[in-house]
PDB file of C-alpha atoms in Angstrom:
ATOM      1  CA  MET A   4      -0.518   4.615  -0.458  1.00  0.00           C
ATOM      2  CA  LYS A   5      -3.648   3.182  -1.960  1.00  0.00           C
ATOM      3  CA  LYS A   6      -3.632  -0.833  -1.004  1.00  0.00           C
ATOM      4  CA  VAL A   7      -5.212  -2.390  -4.328  1.00  0.00           C
ATOM      5  CA  ASN A   8      -7.949  -5.090  -3.515  1.00  0.00           C
ATOM      6  CA  PRO A   9      -6.883  -8.913  -6.376  1.00  0.00           C
ATOM      7  CA  PHE A  10      -9.960  -9.497  -5.320  1.00  0.00           C
ATOM      8  CA  ARG A  11     -12.207  -8.262  -7.539  1.00  0.00           C
ATOM      9  CA  VAL A  12     -11.147 -10.646 -10.705  1.00  0.00           C
ATOM     10  CA  ALA A  13     -13.186 -13.170  -8.816  1.00  0.00           C
ATOM     11  CA  LYS A  14     -15.596 -15.668 -10.961  1.00  0.00           C
ATOM     12  CA  TYR A  15     -18.271 -17.805 -10.640  1.00  0.00           C
ATOM     13  CA  VAL A  16     -16.529 -21.414 -12.485  1.00  0.00           C
ATOM     14  CA  LEU A  17     -18.489 -24.433 -11.004  1.00  0.00           C
ATOM     15  CA  SER A  18     -21.061 -25.855  -8.251  1.00  0.00           C
ATOM     16  CA  ALA A  19     -19.786 -29.439  -6.388  1.00  0.00           C
ATOM     17  CA  HIS A  20     -22.346 -31.703  -4.033  1.00  0.00           C
ATOM     18  CA  GLN A  21     -19.113 -34.007  -4.380  1.00  0.00           C
ATOM     19  CA  LEU A  22     -15.308 -33.751  -3.439  1.00  0.00           C
ATOM     20  CA  LYS A  23     -14.583 -35.244  -6.729  1.00  0.00           C
ATOM     21  CA  GLN A  24     -15.953 -32.419  -8.606  1.00  0.00           C
ATOM     22  CA  LEU A  25     -14.000 -29.668  -7.200  1.00  0.00           C
ATOM     23  CA  PRO A  26     -11.425 -28.653  -9.280  1.00  0.00           C
ATOM     24  CA  ALA A  27      -8.023 -29.974  -9.107  1.00  0.00           C
ATOM     25  CA  ASP A  28      -5.988 -30.016  -6.177  1.00  0.00           C
ATOM     26  CA  ARG A  29      -3.770 -27.519  -6.035  1.00  0.00           C
ATOM     27  CA  GLY A  30      -2.443 -23.654  -6.057  1.00  0.00           C
ATOM     28  CA  ILE A  31      -4.097 -22.223  -2.824  1.00  0.00           C
ATOM     29  CA  GLU A  32      -7.447 -22.329  -1.816  1.00  0.00           C
ATOM     30  CA  VAL A  33      -9.846 -20.629   0.554  1.00  0.00           C
ATOM     31  CA  ALA A  34     -13.044 -21.817   1.989  1.00  0.00           C
ATOM     32  CA  ILE A  35     -15.588 -19.256   3.435  1.00  0.00           C
ATOM     33  CA  ALA A  36     -17.609 -20.683   5.884  1.00  0.00           C
ATOM     34  CA  GLY A  37     -20.633 -19.679   8.118  1.00  0.00           C
ATOM     35  CA  ARG A  38     -24.682 -20.305  10.137  1.00  0.00           C
ATOM     36  CA  SER A  39     -27.320 -19.830   7.784  1.00  0.00           C
ATOM     37  CA  ASN A  40     -28.038 -15.958   7.976  1.00  0.00           C
ATOM     38  CA  ALA A  41     -24.794 -15.310   9.392  1.00  0.00           C
ATOM     39  CA  GLY A  42     -23.535 -12.762   5.810  1.00  0.00           C
ATOM     40  CA  LYS A  43     -21.854 -15.261   4.117  1.00  0.00           C
ATOM     41  CA  SER A  44     -22.254 -13.669   0.714  1.00  0.00           C
ATOM     42  CA  SER A  45     -22.369 -10.365   1.565  1.00  0.00           C
ATOM     43  CA  ALA A  46     -19.401 -11.066   2.544  1.00  0.00           C
ATOM     44  CA  ILE A  47     -17.917 -12.434  -0.472  1.00  0.00           C
ATOM     45  CA  ASN A  48     -19.837 -10.003  -2.444  1.00  0.00           C
ATOM     46  CA  THR A  49     -17.861  -6.732  -0.179  1.00  0.00           C
ATOM     47  CA  PHE A  50     -14.493  -8.767  -0.845  1.00  0.00           C
ATOM     48  CA  THR A  51     -14.899  -8.596  -4.229  1.00  0.00           C
ATOM     49  CA  ASP A  52     -16.405  -5.715  -4.324  1.00  0.00           C
ATOM     50  CA  GLN A  53     -19.253  -7.498  -6.830  1.00  0.00           C
ATOM     51  CA  LYS A  54     -22.891  -6.960  -6.105  1.00  0.00           C
ATOM     52  CA  SER A  55     -24.170 -10.464  -7.206  1.00  0.00           C
ATOM     53  CA  LEU A  56     -21.490 -13.020  -7.612  1.00  0.00           C
ATOM     54  CA  ALA A  57     -22.670 -14.821  -4.049  1.00  0.00           C
ATOM     55  CA  ARG A  58     -26.480 -14.610  -4.054  1.00  0.00           C
ATOM     56  CA  THR A  59     -27.824 -13.136  -1.198  1.00  0.00           C
ATOM     57  CA  SER A  60     -31.034 -14.752  -0.445  1.00  0.00           C
ATOM     58  CA  LYS A  61     -33.945 -14.248   2.096  1.00  0.00           C
ATOM     59  CA  THR A  62     -34.303 -18.107   2.000  1.00  0.00           C
ATOM     60  CA  PRO A  63     -31.283 -19.081   4.141  1.00  0.00           C
ATOM     61  CA  GLY A  64     -29.515 -22.279   3.753  1.00  0.00           C
ATOM     62  CA  ARG A  65     -29.921 -21.912   0.233  1.00  0.00           C
ATOM     63  CA  THR A  66     -26.320 -22.871  -0.437  1.00  0.00           C
ATOM     64  CA  GLN A  67     -26.667 -26.896  -0.912  1.00  0.00           C
ATOM     65  CA  GLN A  68     -23.309 -27.249  -3.206  1.00  0.00           C
ATOM     66  CA  ILE A  69     -19.695 -26.015  -3.010  1.00  0.00           C
ATOM     67  CA  VAL A  70     -19.351 -23.059  -4.880  1.00  0.00           C
ATOM     68  CA  ILE A  71     -15.847 -22.326  -6.666  1.00  0.00           C
ATOM     69  CA  PHE A  72     -14.588 -18.956  -7.793  1.00  0.00           C
ATOM     70  CA  GLU A  73     -11.468 -18.352  -9.791  1.00  0.00           C
ATOM     71  CA  LEU A  74      -8.935 -16.081  -8.961  1.00  0.00           C
ATOM     72  CA  ASP A  75      -7.077 -17.118 -11.680  1.00  0.00           C
ATOM     73  CA  GLU A  76      -5.290 -20.631 -12.682  1.00  0.00           C
ATOM     74  CA  ASN A  77      -3.603 -21.753  -9.487  1.00  0.00           C
ATOM     75  CA  ARG A  78      -6.584 -19.659  -6.950  1.00  0.00           C
ATOM     76  CA  ARG A  79      -9.541 -20.099  -5.654  1.00  0.00           C
ATOM     77  CA  ILE A  80     -12.676 -19.277  -3.477  1.00  0.00           C
ATOM     78  CA  ALA A  81     -14.301 -21.971  -2.104  1.00  0.00           C
ATOM     79  CA  ASP A  82     -17.597 -21.138  -0.651  1.00  0.00           C
ATOM     80  CA  LEU A  83     -18.987 -23.760   1.717  1.00  0.00           C
ATOM     81  CA  PRO A  84     -22.841 -25.124   2.090  1.00  0.00           C
ATOM     82  CA  GLY A  85     -24.541 -22.632   4.832  1.00  0.00           C
ATOM     83  CA  TYR A  86     -26.295 -25.134   6.561  1.00  0.00           C
ATOM     84  CA  GLY A  87     -26.694 -24.964  10.800  1.00  0.00           C
ATOM     85  CA  TYR A  88     -30.091 -24.537  11.520  1.00  0.00           C
ATOM     86  CA  ALA A  89     -31.499 -23.953   8.073  1.00  0.00           C
ATOM     87  CA  LYS A  90     -34.677 -26.335   7.138  1.00  0.00           C
ATOM     88  CA  VAL A  91     -33.045 -29.708   5.773  1.00  0.00           C
ATOM     89  CA  PRO A  92     -33.549 -33.010   5.167  1.00  0.00           C
ATOM     90  CA  LEU A  93     -31.975 -34.474   8.065  1.00  0.00           C
ATOM     91  CA  LYS A  94     -30.097 -37.083   4.946  1.00  0.00           C
ATOM     92  CA  LEU A  95     -28.876 -34.314   3.089  1.00  0.00           C
ATOM     93  CA  LYS A  96     -27.265 -32.384   6.649  1.00  0.00           C
ATOM     94  CA  ALA A  97     -25.474 -35.851   7.359  1.00  0.00           C
ATOM     95  CA  HIS A  98     -24.407 -36.000   3.938  1.00  0.00           C
ATOM     96  CA  TRP A  99     -22.769 -32.760   4.258  1.00  0.00           C
ATOM     97  CA  GLN A 100     -21.867 -33.218   7.492  1.00  0.00           C
ATOM     98  CA  ASN A 101     -19.305 -36.701   5.722  1.00  0.00           C
ATOM     99  CA  VAL A 102     -18.078 -33.985   2.924  1.00  0.00           C
ATOM    100  CA  MET A 103     -17.489 -31.186   4.628  1.00  0.00           C
ATOM    101  CA  ALA A 104     -15.585 -33.261   7.448  1.00  0.00           C
ATOM    102  CA  SER A 105     -13.687 -35.180   4.179  1.00  0.00           C
ATOM    103  CA  TYR A 106     -13.110 -31.699   2.426  1.00  0.00           C
ATOM    104  CA  PHE A 107     -10.995 -30.362   5.752  1.00  0.00           C
ATOM    105  CA  GLU A 108      -9.131 -33.844   6.084  1.00  0.00           C
ATOM    106  CA  THR A 109      -8.006 -34.192   2.441  1.00  0.00           C
ATOM    107  CA  ARG A 110      -7.901 -30.927   0.432  1.00  0.00           C
ATOM    108  CA  GLU A 111      -3.959 -30.051   0.164  1.00  0.00           C
ATOM    109  CA  SER A 112      -4.713 -26.481  -1.317  1.00  0.00           C
ATOM    110  CA  LEU A 113      -7.268 -25.594   1.868  1.00  0.00           C
ATOM    111  CA  ARG A 114      -4.781 -22.335   2.705  1.00  0.00           C
ATOM    112  CA  GLY A 115      -7.067 -21.185   5.349  1.00  0.00           C
ATOM    113  CA  VAL A 116     -10.683 -20.627   6.069  1.00  0.00           C
ATOM    114  CA  VAL A 117     -13.209 -17.773   7.182  1.00  0.00           C
ATOM    115  CA  LEU A 118     -15.923 -18.352   9.840  1.00  0.00           C
ATOM    116  CA  VAL A 119     -18.849 -15.893   9.182  1.00  0.00           C
ATOM    117  CA  MET A 120     -21.036 -15.242  12.678  1.00  0.00           C
ATOM    118  CA  ASP A 121     -23.013 -12.474  13.249  1.00  0.00           C
ATOM    119  CA  ILE A 122     -21.773 -10.480  15.938  1.00  0.00           C
ATOM    120  CA  ARG A 123     -25.088 -10.599  18.012  1.00  0.00           C
ATOM    121  CA  HIS A 124     -24.801 -14.350  17.724  1.00  0.00           C
ATOM    122  CA  PRO A 125     -21.765 -15.648  17.925  1.00  0.00           C
ATOM    123  CA  MET A 126     -20.289 -19.557  17.989  1.00  0.00           C
ATOM    124  CA  ARG A 127     -23.183 -21.855  17.984  1.00  0.00           C
ATOM    125  CA  ASP A 128     -22.870 -25.557  17.438  1.00  0.00           C
ATOM    126  CA  PHE A 129     -22.378 -25.189  13.603  1.00  0.00           C
ATOM    127  CA  ASP A 130     -19.383 -22.660  14.374  1.00  0.00           C
ATOM    128  CA  GLN A 131     -18.273 -24.809  17.225  1.00  0.00           C
ATOM    129  CA  GLN A 132     -18.034 -27.726  14.470  1.00  0.00           C
ATOM    130  CA  MET A 133     -16.216 -25.440  12.098  1.00  0.00           C
ATOM    131  CA  LEU A 134     -13.660 -24.561  14.390  1.00  0.00           C
ATOM    132  CA  ASN A 135     -12.998 -27.729  15.748  1.00  0.00           C
ATOM    133  CA  TRP A 136     -12.374 -28.859  11.810  1.00  0.00           C
ATOM    134  CA  CYS A 137      -9.788 -26.746  11.508  1.00  0.00           C
ATOM    135  CA  ASP A 138      -8.142 -27.129  14.592  1.00  0.00           C
ATOM    136  CA  MET A 139      -7.790 -30.600  14.027  1.00  0.00           C
ATOM    137  CA  ALA A 140      -6.272 -30.212  10.202  1.00  0.00           C
ATOM    138  CA  GLN A 141      -4.251 -27.177  11.379  1.00  0.00           C
ATOM    139  CA  ILE A 142      -5.710 -24.945   9.347  1.00  0.00           C
ATOM    140  CA  PRO A 143      -5.489 -21.820  10.023  1.00  0.00           C
ATOM    141  CA  CYS A 144      -9.244 -19.790  10.624  1.00  0.00           C
ATOM    142  CA  HIS A 145      -9.728 -16.801  10.374  1.00  0.00           C
ATOM    143  CA  ILE A 146     -13.453 -15.481  12.006  1.00  0.00           C
ATOM    144  CA  LEU A 147     -15.367 -12.187  10.917  1.00  0.00           C
ATOM    145  CA  LEU A 148     -18.073 -11.272  13.210  1.00  0.00           C
ATOM    146  CA  THR A 149     -20.248  -9.525  10.858  1.00  0.00           C
ATOM    147  CA  LYS A 150     -23.367  -7.135  11.072  1.00  0.00           C
ATOM    148  CA  ALA A 151     -21.795  -4.799  13.484  1.00  0.00           C
ATOM    149  CA  ASP A 152     -23.534  -1.886  12.689  1.00  0.00           C
ATOM    150  CA  LYS A 153     -25.718  -4.327  14.188  1.00  0.00           C
ATOM    151  CA  LEU A 154     -24.057  -3.085  17.719  1.00  0.00           C
ATOM    152  CA  LYS A 155     -22.387  -0.096  19.357  1.00  0.00           C
ATOM    153  CA  ARG A 156     -19.049   0.014  18.872  1.00  0.00           C
ATOM    154  CA  GLY A 157     -18.714  -0.791  23.196  1.00  0.00           C
ATOM    155  CA  PRO A 158     -20.670  -4.344  23.058  1.00  0.00           C
ATOM    156  CA  ALA A 159     -19.498  -4.611  19.490  1.00  0.00           C
ATOM    157  CA  GLN A 160     -16.096  -4.423  20.889  1.00  0.00           C
ATOM    158  CA  SER A 161     -16.535  -6.330  23.986  1.00  0.00           C
ATOM    159  CA  SER A 162     -18.142  -8.906  21.790  1.00  0.00           C
ATOM    160  CA  LEU A 163     -14.336  -9.765  19.995  1.00  0.00           C
ATOM    161  CA  LEU A 164     -12.636  -9.262  22.732  1.00  0.00           C
ATOM    162  CA  LYS A 165     -15.073 -12.192  24.598  1.00  0.00           C
ATOM    163  CA  LEU A 166     -14.677 -14.222  21.389  1.00  0.00           C
ATOM    164  CA  ARG A 167     -10.571 -14.045  21.749  1.00  0.00           C
ATOM    165  CA  ARG A 168     -10.609 -15.172  24.869  1.00  0.00           C
ATOM    166  CA  ASP A 169     -11.259 -18.995  23.924  1.00  0.00           C
ATOM    167  CA  LEU A 170      -9.579 -19.584  20.655  1.00  0.00           C
ATOM    168  CA  PRO A 171      -7.341 -22.023  19.647  1.00  0.00           C
ATOM    169  CA  ALA A 172      -4.066 -21.451  18.134  1.00  0.00           C
ATOM    170  CA  ILE A 173      -4.824 -21.710  14.642  1.00  0.00           C
ATOM    171  CA  ALA A 174      -8.235 -19.033  15.006  1.00  0.00           C
ATOM    172  CA  SER A 175      -7.696 -15.130  14.553  1.00  0.00           C
ATOM    173  CA  ALA A 176     -10.848 -13.132  14.382  1.00  0.00           C
ATOM    174  CA  GLN A 177     -12.087  -9.284  13.600  1.00  0.00           C
ATOM    175  CA  ILE A 178     -15.071  -7.458  13.772  1.00  0.00           C
ATOM    176  CA  PHE A 179     -16.900  -6.829  10.169  1.00  0.00           C
ATOM    177  CA  SER A 180     -20.115  -4.922   8.202  1.00  0.00           C
ATOM    178  CA  SER A 181     -20.606  -5.854   4.586  1.00  0.00           C
ATOM    179  CA  LEU A 182     -22.998  -2.827   4.965  1.00  0.00           C
ATOM    180  CA  LYS A 183     -20.643   0.076   6.384  1.00  0.00           C
ATOM    181  CA  LYS A 184     -17.214  -1.176   4.768  1.00  0.00           C
ATOM    182  CA  THR A 185     -16.227  -2.144   9.018  1.00  0.00           C
ATOM    183  CA  GLY A 186     -12.916  -4.221   8.700  1.00  0.00           C
ATOM    184  CA  LEU A 187     -12.670  -5.065   4.944  1.00  0.00           C
ATOM    185  CA  ASP A 188      -8.925  -3.431   4.567  1.00  0.00           C
ATOM    186  CA  GLU A 189      -7.733  -5.991   8.294  1.00  0.00           C
ATOM    187  CA  LEU A 190      -9.655  -8.910   5.469  1.00  0.00           C
ATOM    188  CA  LEU A 191      -8.092  -8.087   2.777  1.00  0.00           C
ATOM    189  CA  ASP A 192      -4.804  -8.220   4.055  1.00  0.00           C
ATOM    190  CA  LYS A 193      -5.722 -11.638   5.920  1.00  0.00           C
ATOM    191  CA  LEU A 194      -6.766 -13.470   2.630  1.00  0.00           C
ATOM    192  CA  SER A 195      -3.881 -11.212   0.532  1.00  0.00           C
ATOM    193  CA  GLU A 196      -1.364 -13.057   3.045  1.00  0.00           C
ATOM    194  CA  TRP A 197      -2.827 -16.713   2.205  1.00  0.00           C
ATOM    195  CA  TYR A 198      -3.510 -16.125  -1.449  1.00  0.00           C
ATOM    196  CA  GLU A 199       0.387 -14.898  -1.123  1.00  0.00           C
ATOM    197  CA  TYR A 200      -0.885 -11.468  -3.213  1.00  0.00           C
ATOM    198  CA  ASP A 201       1.000  -8.096  -2.781  1.00  0.00           C
ATOM    199  CA  ARG A 202      -1.283  -5.561  -2.194  1.00  0.00           C
ATOM    200  CA  LYS A 203       0.667  -2.661  -2.686  1.00  0.00           C
ATOM    201  CA  ALA A 204      -0.186  -0.516  -5.976  1.00  0.00           C
ATOM    202  CA  SER A 205       2.170  -0.862  -8.366  1.00  0.00           C
TER     203      SER A 205
END
């Protein structure tokens, strides 16, 4: 039986610079986080099966707000700012550090975080910080090792196994490629579990 993709209905709702600008804190929200140029926008476009829902950019770090996509009145995707090593002013970086820390601590509807990492450069400082926030708040974190098409199968599996060895209990990880759709079904299963969707076709 072919599984359905319930995320095709995602649509842009708003961009928030402050937490108070976010939609009401109810229902189910899943956040997508990732360092600049890790493939976050491509991953969002792939699992929602839309070409340009999340704008991909040749200039990394353009997402300077929390971008909200709505699935229905009770389910949302939150695309978090993709900073890391992007060239942004220190004042803005500090602002987002505070906003992000508060978001993880206080957002009641946050059900899980998809943390996107380039499989060739996993677990940089930004990634570790995101994982720490998830661990402290006890929010499940699912790591996507993206751009898996850039590596042969052996090295890709090796990178995944090495990463899994040091993960906290709240975290899981998988290989993913937006280009080849590698790991898409596994990601859709994880998201459906968090959003309480049944992916079986009726």
